mmCIF file of C-alpha atoms and ligand atoms in Angstrom:
data_model
loop_
_atom_site.group_PDB
_atom_site.id
_atom_site.type_symbol
_atom_site.label_atom_id
_atom_site.label_comp_id
_atom_site.label_asym_id
_atom_site.label_seq_id
_atom_site.Cartn_x
_atom_site.Cartn_y
_atom_site.Cartn_z
ATOM 1 C CA UNK M 1 0.011 0.024 -0.004
ATOM 2 C CA UNK M 2 3.003 2.298 0.780
ATOM 3 C CA UNK M 3 4.375 1.813 -2.727
ATOM 4 C CA UNK M 4 1.009 2.693 -4.121
ATOM 5 C CA UNK M 5 0.845 5.954 -2.147
ATOM 6 C CA UNK M 6 4.375 6.890 -3.289
ATOM 7 C CA UNK M 7 3.379 6.206 -6.843
ATOM 8 C CA UNK M 8 0.310 8.421 -6.479
ATOM 9 C CA UNK M 9 2.421 11.236 -5.045
ATOM 10 C CA UNK M 10 5.017 11.030 -7.785
ATOM 11 C CA UNK M 11 2.488 10.879 -10.531
ATOM 12 C CA UNK M 12 0.736 13.878 -9.078
ATOM 13 C CA UNK M 13 3.964 15.866 -9.119
ATOM 14 C CA UNK M 14 4.644 14.804 -12.698
ATOM 15 C CA UNK M 15 1.311 16.339 -13.692
ATOM 16 C CA UNK M 16 2.356 19.790 -12.422
ATOM 17 C CA UNK M 17 4.506 22.129 -14.461
ATOM 18 C CA UNK M 18 5.241 25.590 -15.913
ATOM 19 C CA UNK M 19 2.723 26.705 -18.514
ATOM 20 C CA UNK M 20 3.953 26.499 -22.060
ATOM 21 C CA UNK M 21 7.274 24.829 -21.173
ATOM 22 C CA UNK M 22 7.767 21.120 -21.771
ATOM 23 C CA UNK M 23 6.465 20.430 -18.316
ATOM 24 C CA UNK M 24 3.076 21.715 -19.435
ATOM 25 C CA UNK M 25 3.003 19.339 -22.438
ATOM 26 C CA UNK M 26 1.523 16.443 -20.419
ATOM 27 C CA UNK M 27 -1.576 18.511 -19.704
ATOM 28 C CA UNK M 28 -1.780 19.669 -23.346
ATOM 29 C CA UNK M 29 -1.542 16.103 -24.716
ATOM 30 C CA UNK M 30 -3.596 14.541 -21.972
ATOM 31 C CA UNK M 31 -0.754 13.027 -20.021
ATOM 32 C CA UNK M 32 -1.503 14.970 -16.875
ATOM 33 C CA UNK M 33 -4.758 13.134 -16.214
ATOM 34 C CA UNK M 34 -5.171 11.034 -13.101
ATOM 35 C CA UNK M 35 -4.086 7.498 -13.858
ATOM 36 C CA UNK M 36 -3.761 4.940 -11.119
ATOM 37 C CA UNK M 37 -6.151 2.088 -11.861
ATOM 38 C CA UNK M 38 -6.840 -0.425 -9.132
ATOM 39 C CA UNK M 39 -4.865 -3.608 -9.727
ATOM 40 C CA UNK M 40 -6.353 -7.065 -9.103
ATOM 41 C CA UNK M 41 -5.779 -10.663 -10.030
ATOM 42 C CA UNK M 42 -7.838 -13.357 -11.829
ATOM 43 C CA UNK M 43 -7.933 -15.996 -9.225
ATOM 44 C CA UNK M 44 -10.237 -17.378 -6.522
ATOM 45 C CA UNK M 45 -11.284 -15.984 -3.175
ATOM 46 C CA UNK M 46 -8.924 -18.224 -1.219
ATOM 47 C CA UNK M 47 -6.069 -15.905 -2.322
ATOM 48 C CA UNK M 48 -7.634 -12.729 -0.882
ATOM 49 C CA UNK M 49 -5.413 -12.295 2.154
ATOM 50 C CA UNK M 50 -2.259 -12.951 0.201
ATOM 51 C CA UNK M 51 -3.184 -10.436 -2.510
ATOM 52 C CA UNK M 52 -4.301 -7.811 -0.033
ATOM 53 C CA UNK M 53 -1.013 -8.037 1.807
ATOM 54 C CA UNK M 54 0.882 -7.126 -1.388
ATOM 55 C CA UNK M 55 -1.339 -4.126 -2.245
ATOM 56 C CA UNK M 56 -3.800 -5.681 -4.711
ATOM 57 C CA UNK M 57 -7.280 -4.433 -4.403
ATOM 58 C CA UNK M 58 -9.678 -6.921 -5.940
ATOM 59 C CA UNK M 59 -10.349 -10.404 -7.264
ATOM 60 C CA UNK M 60 -11.584 -11.264 -10.752
ATOM 61 C CA UNK M 61 -13.392 -14.570 -10.261
ATOM 62 C CA UNK M 62 -15.074 -16.972 -12.708
ATOM 63 C CA UNK M 63 -18.794 -16.743 -13.700
ATOM 64 C CA UNK M 64 -19.014 -20.517 -13.885
ATOM 65 C CA UNK M 65 -17.256 -21.186 -10.592
ATOM 66 C CA UNK M 66 -18.672 -18.326 -8.558
ATOM 67 C CA UNK M 67 -22.107 -17.576 -9.923
ATOM 68 C CA UNK M 68 -22.702 -21.284 -10.855
ATOM 69 C CA UNK M 69 -25.519 -20.386 -13.328
ATOM 70 C CA UNK M 70 -26.219 -24.082 -14.081
ATOM 71 C CA UNK M 71 -26.600 -24.898 -10.401
ATOM 72 C CA UNK M 72 -29.203 -24.113 -7.728
ATOM 73 C CA UNK M 73 -29.676 -20.780 -6.004
ATOM 74 C CA UNK M 74 -28.593 -22.387 -2.761
ATOM 75 C CA UNK M 75 -25.130 -23.242 -4.177
ATOM 76 C CA UNK M 76 -24.716 -19.630 -5.443
ATOM 77 C CA UNK M 77 -25.725 -18.242 -2.004
ATOM 78 C CA UNK M 78 -23.067 -20.473 -0.376
ATOM 79 C CA UNK M 79 -20.435 -18.898 -2.657
ATOM 80 C CA UNK M 80 -21.864 -15.427 -2.000
ATOM 81 C CA UNK M 81 -21.429 -16.092 1.697
ATOM 82 C CA UNK M 82 -17.702 -16.754 1.072
ATOM 83 C CA UNK M 83 -17.220 -13.311 -0.534
ATOM 84 C CA UNK M 84 -18.722 -11.630 2.511
ATOM 85 C CA UNK M 85 -15.969 -13.152 4.599
ATOM 86 C CA UNK M 86 -13.135 -12.456 2.180
ATOM 87 C CA UNK M 87 -10.723 -9.557 2.679
ATOM 88 C CA UNK M 88 -10.924 -8.425 -0.943
ATOM 89 C CA UNK M 89 -14.008 -7.801 -3.080
ATOM 90 C CA UNK M 90 -14.839 -9.576 -6.301
ATOM 91 C CA UNK M 91 -15.216 -6.725 -8.820
ATOM 92 C CA UNK M 92 -15.204 -8.478 -12.199
ATOM 93 C CA UNK M 93 -16.121 -11.978 -13.468
ATOM 94 C CA UNK M 94 -14.648 -13.882 -16.451
ATOM 95 C CA UNK M 95 -14.828 -17.547 -17.716
ATOM 96 C CA UNK M 96 -18.361 -16.937 -18.881
ATOM 97 C CA UNK M 97 -19.815 -19.487 -21.325
ATOM 98 C CA UNK M 98 -19.134 -23.192 -21.130
ATOM 99 C CA UNK M 99 -17.279 -24.593 -24.168
ATOM 100 C CA UNK M 100 -20.278 -26.508 -25.418
ATOM 101 C CA UNK M 101 -22.537 -23.472 -25.775
ATOM 102 C CA UNK M 102 -22.073 -22.704 -29.445
ATOM 103 C CA UNK M 103 -22.724 -19.087 -30.303
ATOM 104 C CA UNK M 104 -22.180 -19.409 -34.076
ATOM 105 C CA UNK M 105 -22.270 -22.105 -36.763
ATOM 106 C CA UNK M 106 -24.859 -24.476 -38.338
ATOM 107 C CA UNK M 107 -26.294 -25.462 -34.919
ATOM 108 C CA UNK M 108 -26.270 -22.824 -32.197
ATOM 109 C CA UNK M 109 -27.340 -22.888 -28.558
ATOM 110 C CA UNK M 110 -28.867 -19.389 -28.330
ATOM 111 C CA UNK M 111 -31.763 -20.338 -26.115
ATOM 112 C CA UNK M 112 -29.540 -22.215 -23.622
ATOM 113 C CA UNK M 113 -26.946 -19.391 -23.787
ATOM 114 C CA UNK M 114 -29.477 -16.678 -23.007
ATOM 115 C CA UNK M 115 -30.993 -18.707 -20.145
ATOM 116 C CA UNK M 116 -27.540 -19.245 -18.656
ATOM 117 C CA UNK M 117 -26.582 -15.586 -19.165
ATOM 118 C CA UNK M 118 -29.890 -14.385 -17.622
ATOM 119 C CA UNK M 119 -29.253 -16.390 -14.437
ATOM 120 C CA UNK M 120 -25.615 -15.129 -14.406
ATOM 121 C CA UNK M 121 -26.632 -11.484 -14.761
ATOM 122 C CA UNK M 122 -29.374 -11.799 -12.047
ATOM 123 C CA UNK M 123 -26.842 -13.361 -9.634
ATOM 124 C CA UNK M 124 -24.095 -10.882 -10.549
ATOM 125 C CA UNK M 125 -26.503 -8.064 -9.588
ATOM 126 C CA UNK M 126 -27.230 -9.767 -6.287
ATOM 127 C CA UNK M 127 -23.426 -10.011 -5.635
ATOM 128 C CA UNK M 128 -22.979 -6.404 -6.637
ATOM 129 C CA UNK M 129 -20.672 -7.206 -9.548
ATOM 130 C CA UNK M 130 -21.399 -4.911 -12.479
ATOM 131 C CA UNK M 131 -19.049 -6.354 -15.182
ATOM 132 C CA UNK M 132 -18.851 -9.742 -16.884
ATOM 133 C CA UNK M 133 -16.033 -10.518 -19.338
ATOM 134 C CA UNK M 134 -17.065 -12.381 -22.521
ATOM 135 C CA UNK M 135 -14.051 -14.093 -23.887
ATOM 136 C CA UNK M 136 -15.256 -17.696 -24.284
ATOM 137 C CA UNK M 137 -13.112 -18.489 -27.304
ATOM 138 C CA UNK M 138 -14.267 -22.006 -27.782
ATOM 139 C CA UNK M 139 -18.004 -21.120 -27.626
ATOM 140 C CA UNK M 140 -17.610 -18.441 -30.263
ATOM 141 C CA UNK M 141 -15.192 -20.215 -32.551
ATOM 142 C CA UNK M 142 -16.419 -20.301 -36.181
ATOM 143 C CA UNK M 143 -16.669 -23.958 -37.361
ATOM 144 C CA UNK M 144 -14.497 -24.764 -40.312
ATOM 145 C CA UNK M 145 -16.208 -24.023 -43.637
ATOM 146 C CA UNK M 146 -18.994 -21.912 -42.025
ATOM 147 C CA UNK M 147 -19.378 -18.532 -43.703
ATOM 148 C CA UNK M 148 -17.803 -15.791 -41.644
ATOM 149 C CA UNK M 149 -20.407 -13.163 -42.558
ATOM 150 C CA UNK M 150 -23.133 -15.507 -41.327
ATOM 151 C CA UNK M 151 -21.302 -16.096 -38.041
ATOM 152 C CA UNK M 152 -20.877 -12.322 -37.630
ATOM 153 C CA UNK M 153 -24.629 -11.800 -38.025
ATOM 154 C CA UNK M 154 -25.481 -14.695 -35.554
ATOM 155 C CA UNK M 155 -23.108 -13.333 -33.034
ATOM 156 C CA UNK M 156 -24.383 -9.729 -33.410
ATOM 157 C CA UNK M 157 -27.923 -10.887 -32.747
ATOM 158 C CA UNK M 158 -26.946 -13.008 -29.751
ATOM 159 C CA UNK M 159 -24.875 -10.213 -28.221
ATOM 160 C CA UNK M 160 -27.616 -7.660 -28.686
ATOM 161 C CA UNK M 161 -30.083 -10.011 -26.887
ATOM 162 C CA UNK M 162 -27.531 -10.678 -24.189
ATOM 163 C CA UNK M 163 -26.877 -6.934 -23.742
ATOM 164 C CA UNK M 164 -30.539 -6.256 -23.326
ATOM 165 C CA UNK M 165 -30.790 -8.969 -20.604
ATOM 166 C CA UNK M 166 -27.662 -7.598 -18.939
ATOM 167 C CA UNK M 167 -29.222 -4.122 -18.883
ATOM 168 C CA UNK M 168 -32.168 -5.424 -16.936
ATOM 169 C CA UNK M 169 -29.746 -6.281 -14.127
ATOM 170 C CA UNK M 170 -27.415 -3.277 -14.429
ATOM 171 C CA UNK M 171 -24.624 -5.533 -15.705
ATOM 172 C CA UNK M 172 -22.318 -4.750 -18.594
ATOM 173 C CA UNK M 173 -20.951 -7.465 -20.814
ATOM 174 C CA UNK M 174 -17.473 -6.840 -22.047
ATOM 175 C CA UNK M 175 -16.358 -8.500 -25.274
ATOM 176 C CA UNK M 176 -12.788 -9.771 -25.055
ATOM 177 C CA UNK M 177 -10.740 -10.068 -28.235
ATOM 178 C CA UNK M 178 -8.577 -13.228 -28.009
ATOM 179 C CA UNK M 179 -5.380 -14.045 -29.936
ATOM 180 C CA UNK M 180 -5.586 -16.313 -33.005
ATOM 181 C CA UNK M 181 -4.299 -19.396 -31.157
ATOM 182 C CA UNK M 182 -7.400 -19.323 -28.882
ATOM 183 C CA UNK M 183 -10.122 -18.338 -31.326
ATOM 184 C CA UNK M 184 -10.663 -17.590 -35.027
ATOM 185 C CA UNK M 185 -13.135 -14.749 -34.521
ATOM 186 C CA UNK M 186 -12.506 -11.242 -33.171
ATOM 187 C CA UNK M 187 -8.792 -11.275 -32.473
ATOM 188 C CA UNK M 188 -7.937 -7.581 -31.928
ATOM 189 C CA UNK M 189 -9.144 -4.633 -29.924
ATOM 190 C CA UNK M 190 -9.820 -2.949 -33.355
ATOM 191 C CA UNK M 191 -12.056 -5.858 -34.506
ATOM 192 C CA UNK M 192 -13.726 -6.024 -31.121
ATOM 193 C CA UNK M 193 -14.296 -2.254 -31.169
ATOM 194 C CA UNK M 194 -15.933 -2.391 -34.569
ATOM 195 C CA UNK M 195 -18.101 -5.283 -33.410
ATOM 196 C CA UNK M 196 -19.185 -3.448 -30.196
ATOM 197 C CA UNK M 197 -20.046 -0.401 -32.328
ATOM 198 C CA UNK M 198 -22.289 -2.670 -34.516
ATOM 199 C CA UNK M 199 -24.058 -4.135 -31.469
ATOM 200 C CA UNK M 200 -24.493 -0.595 -30.307
ATOM 201 C CA UNK M 201 -25.854 -1.209 -26.745
ATOM 202 C CA UNK M 202 -24.711 0.563 -23.583
ATOM 203 C CA UNK M 203 -24.487 -2.766 -21.787
ATOM 204 C CA UNK M 204 -22.151 -4.328 -24.329
ATOM 205 C CA UNK M 205 -18.670 -2.811 -24.278
ATOM 206 C CA UNK M 206 -15.023 -3.812 -24.691
ATOM 207 C CA UNK M 207 -12.015 -5.282 -22.905
ATOM 208 C CA UNK M 208 -8.348 -5.109 -23.916
ATOM 209 C CA UNK M 209 -6.133 -7.945 -22.780
ATOM 210 C CA UNK M 210 -2.512 -6.655 -23.257
ATOM 211 C CA UNK M 211 -1.327 -10.264 -23.475
ATOM 212 C CA UNK M 212 -3.626 -10.969 -26.481
ATOM 213 C CA UNK M 213 -2.655 -7.564 -27.988
ATOM 214 C CA UNK M 214 1.015 -8.441 -27.751
ATOM 215 C CA UNK M 215 0.374 -11.910 -29.196
ATOM 216 C CA UNK M 216 -1.218 -10.524 -32.356
ATOM 217 C CA UNK M 217 1.220 -7.493 -32.355
ATOM 218 C CA UNK M 218 -1.504 -5.017 -31.992
ATOM 219 C CA UNK M 219 -0.371 -1.381 -31.405
ATOM 220 C CA UNK M 220 -1.428 0.545 -28.288
ATOM 221 C CA UNK M 221 -3.016 2.927 -30.794
ATOM 222 C CA UNK M 222 -6.131 0.721 -30.790
ATOM 223 C CA UNK M 223 -6.579 1.550 -27.119
ATOM 224 C CA UNK M 224 -6.736 5.180 -28.095
ATOM 225 C CA UNK M 225 -9.010 4.609 -31.066
ATOM 226 C CA UNK M 226 -11.522 2.451 -29.096
ATOM 227 C CA UNK M 227 -10.899 3.962 -25.729
ATOM 228 C CA UNK M 228 -14.444 5.322 -25.458
ATOM 229 C CA UNK M 229 -15.701 1.675 -25.457
ATOM 230 C CA UNK M 230 -13.044 0.250 -23.150
ATOM 231 C CA UNK M 231 -14.179 -0.767 -19.572
ATOM 232 C CA UNK M 232 -11.661 -3.337 -18.389
ATOM 233 C CA UNK M 233 -8.032 -4.426 -18.941
ATOM 234 C CA UNK M 234 -6.265 -7.797 -18.511
ATOM 235 C CA UNK M 235 -2.513 -8.240 -18.693
ATOM 236 C CA UNK M 236 0.281 -10.760 -18.628
ATOM 237 C CA UNK M 237 3.699 -10.876 -20.360
ATOM 238 C CA UNK M 238 3.580 -12.343 -23.893
ATOM 239 C CA UNK M 239 6.298 -14.896 -23.260
ATOM 240 C CA UNK M 240 4.774 -17.838 -21.471
ATOM 241 C CA UNK M 241 1.807 -15.646 -20.379
ATOM 242 C CA UNK M 242 4.021 -14.846 -17.385
ATOM 243 C CA UNK M 243 3.369 -12.545 -14.433
ATOM 244 C CA UNK M 244 4.541 -8.942 -15.045
ATOM 245 C CA UNK M 245 8.198 -8.670 -14.162
ATOM 246 C CA UNK M 246 9.128 -12.306 -14.984
ATOM 247 C CA UNK M 247 10.620 -11.607 -18.461
ATOM 248 C CA UNK M 248 10.962 -7.809 -17.942
ATOM 249 C CA UNK M 249 8.530 -7.076 -20.732
ATOM 250 C CA UNK M 250 7.586 -3.458 -21.348
ATOM 251 C CA UNK M 251 3.990 -2.260 -21.089
ATOM 252 C CA UNK M 252 4.772 1.444 -20.892
ATOM 253 C CA UNK M 253 3.296 2.337 -24.252
ATOM 254 C CA UNK M 254 0.052 0.516 -23.437
ATOM 255 C CA UNK M 255 -0.160 2.336 -20.086
ATOM 256 C CA UNK M 256 0.586 5.609 -21.836
ATOM 257 C CA UNK M 257 -2.341 4.923 -24.213
ATOM 258 C CA UNK M 258 -4.592 4.145 -21.224
ATOM 259 C CA UNK M 259 -3.546 7.269 -19.521
ATOM 260 C CA UNK M 260 -4.163 9.295 -22.675
ATOM 261 C CA UNK M 261 -7.767 8.063 -22.898
ATOM 262 C CA UNK M 262 -8.327 8.892 -19.206
ATOM 263 C CA UNK M 263 -8.947 5.225 -18.421
ATOM 264 C CA UNK M 264 -10.956 4.896 -15.277
ATOM 265 C CA UNK M 265 -11.406 1.128 -15.146
ATOM 266 C CA UNK M 266 -9.494 -1.659 -13.368
ATOM 267 C CA UNK M 267 -6.518 -3.821 -14.450
ATOM 268 C CA UNK M 268 -6.404 -7.489 -13.705
ATOM 269 C CA UNK M 269 -3.361 -9.700 -13.949
ATOM 270 C CA UNK M 270 -4.369 -12.865 -15.797
ATOM 271 C CA UNK M 271 -1.302 -15.032 -16.081
ATOM 272 C CA UNK M 272 0.355 -18.388 -15.379
ATOM 273 C CA UNK M 273 1.900 -18.110 -11.884
ATOM 274 C CA UNK M 274 4.983 -20.220 -11.249
ATOM 275 C CA UNK M 275 5.367 -19.171 -7.605
ATOM 276 C CA UNK M 276 2.522 -16.862 -6.819
ATOM 277 C CA UNK M 277 3.721 -15.737 -3.429
ATOM 278 C CA UNK M 278 7.149 -14.745 -4.805
ATOM 279 C CA UNK M 279 5.792 -13.263 -8.027
ATOM 280 C CA UNK M 280 2.873 -11.180 -6.605
ATOM 281 C CA UNK M 281 5.041 -8.358 -5.096
ATOM 282 C CA UNK M 282 7.343 -8.246 -8.184
ATOM 283 C CA UNK M 283 4.287 -8.043 -10.510
ATOM 284 C CA UNK M 284 2.599 -5.141 -8.747
ATOM 285 C CA UNK M 285 5.900 -3.251 -8.321
ATOM 286 C CA UNK M 286 6.641 -3.769 -12.057
ATOM 287 C CA UNK M 287 3.197 -2.450 -13.063
ATOM 288 C CA UNK M 288 3.445 0.597 -10.785
ATOM 289 C CA UNK M 289 6.994 1.373 -11.962
ATOM 290 C CA UNK M 290 5.975 1.130 -15.624
ATOM 291 C CA UNK M 291 2.797 3.186 -15.008
ATOM 292 C CA UNK M 292 5.026 5.819 -13.474
ATOM 293 C CA UNK M 293 7.278 5.703 -16.551
ATOM 294 C CA UNK M 294 4.123 6.249 -18.632
ATOM 295 C CA UNK M 295 3.582 9.563 -16.886
ATOM 296 C CA UNK M 296 7.001 10.799 -17.863
ATOM 297 C CA UNK M 297 6.819 10.977 -21.631
ATOM 298 C CA UNK M 298 9.710 13.361 -22.216
ATOM 299 C CA UNK M 299 12.600 11.727 -20.328
ATOM 300 C CA UNK M 300 14.369 9.986 -23.171
ATOM 301 C CA UNK M 301 11.580 9.785 -25.722
ATOM 302 C CA UNK M 302 10.877 11.127 -29.154
ATOM 303 C CA UNK M 303 7.500 12.646 -29.966
ATOM 304 C CA UNK M 304 5.599 10.728 -32.631
ATOM 305 C CA UNK M 305 2.705 11.906 -34.769
ATOM 306 C CA UNK M 306 0.265 9.594 -33.054
ATOM 307 C CA UNK M 307 0.966 11.234 -29.690
ATOM 308 C CA UNK M 308 2.916 8.326 -28.253
ATOM 309 C CA UNK M 309 6.551 8.339 -27.207
ATOM 310 C CA UNK M 310 9.135 5.876 -28.283
ATOM 311 C CA UNK M 311 11.343 4.782 -25.461
ATOM 312 C CA UNK M 312 12.958 1.694 -24.159
ATOM 313 C CA UNK M 313 11.981 0.401 -20.705
ATOM 314 C CA UNK M 314 14.953 -0.399 -18.565
ATOM 315 C CA UNK M 315 13.856 -2.350 -15.519
ATOM 316 C CA UNK M 316 17.062 -1.351 -13.734
ATOM 317 C CA UNK M 317 16.273 2.399 -14.169
HETATM 318 C C1 LER P 401 -8.404 -16.295 -22.232
HETATM 319 O O1 LER P 401 -7.145 -16.282 -22.849
HETATM 320 C C2 LER P 401 -8.678 -14.989 -21.605
HETATM 321 O O2 LER P 401 -7.887 -14.051 -21.837
HETATM 322 C C3 LER P 401 -9.785 -14.870 -20.704
HETATM 323 O O3 LER P 401 -9.869 -13.583 -20.184
HETATM 324 C C4 LER P 401 -11.044 -15.251 -21.432
HETATM 325 O O4 LER P 401 -12.179 -15.062 -20.535
HETATM 326 MN MN1 MN P 402 -8.044 -12.182 -20.732
#
């Protein structure tokens, strides 16, 4: 928590400056805006105390495991009781549709999907969780040989119906673009953003997973272009989907883009932990250090036309 306060102080001082001089440029280009998203982890409630001790502020749990939409209300209430005892809140849910629930293709499961989704949204509202991530790569994979345009239309219809159900429970569904190894449909924030625009419903918005963006080599510029639709962020290093800090990968430009759009959402680490207890403090420190670097665009950078700065992140400073 101390590190977090220091980070807030230093980012606040970076935002100050003398008018018209280089120190004022952050304000002119939008870099002076408040940017310290809460950081959480995709895991289960049993890790709450551990995460809290290292300065994380929330848990991203699974729809299927936590809301158990295919199970009785009683089972859900038992899980809900666990959250009341936990030291961190569950603020977001992922792992939405079971693999077998086909969203597109010659035979779809729309009725079952909407029934499942309706129960999930109702329970999310009871639990006070306003956001559900819709990645579900296997459920929305386009079967081989099936026309892509047809799949696009099916998915649009399904997502619009889902959004309207979500709206009845004050829940927002966030479409998650996944890299091409996980799904053959909607693989970039840009594609996701265009799809969300087509669905055109306030309860259907967008997520950017920086791991998937890196895997498909998508530029942080997409975050700027579709920033108005973005409500949540996941991250992990590209190599081995590692915890931040493991391979010393740089996220500064992505953070700079988030800062530029005035991102007010959360950031969840979604990675493969090797030794969670050892990696948790490194991961949060790495993120805070790189976020801080993202508030200092002029140190050794070069201004580019798109408003981002090219610089190399040196973990040793
Ligand atoms: C899967 O790779 C992923 O990123 C999850 O967030 C999907 O729900
Ligand atoms: Mn993700």
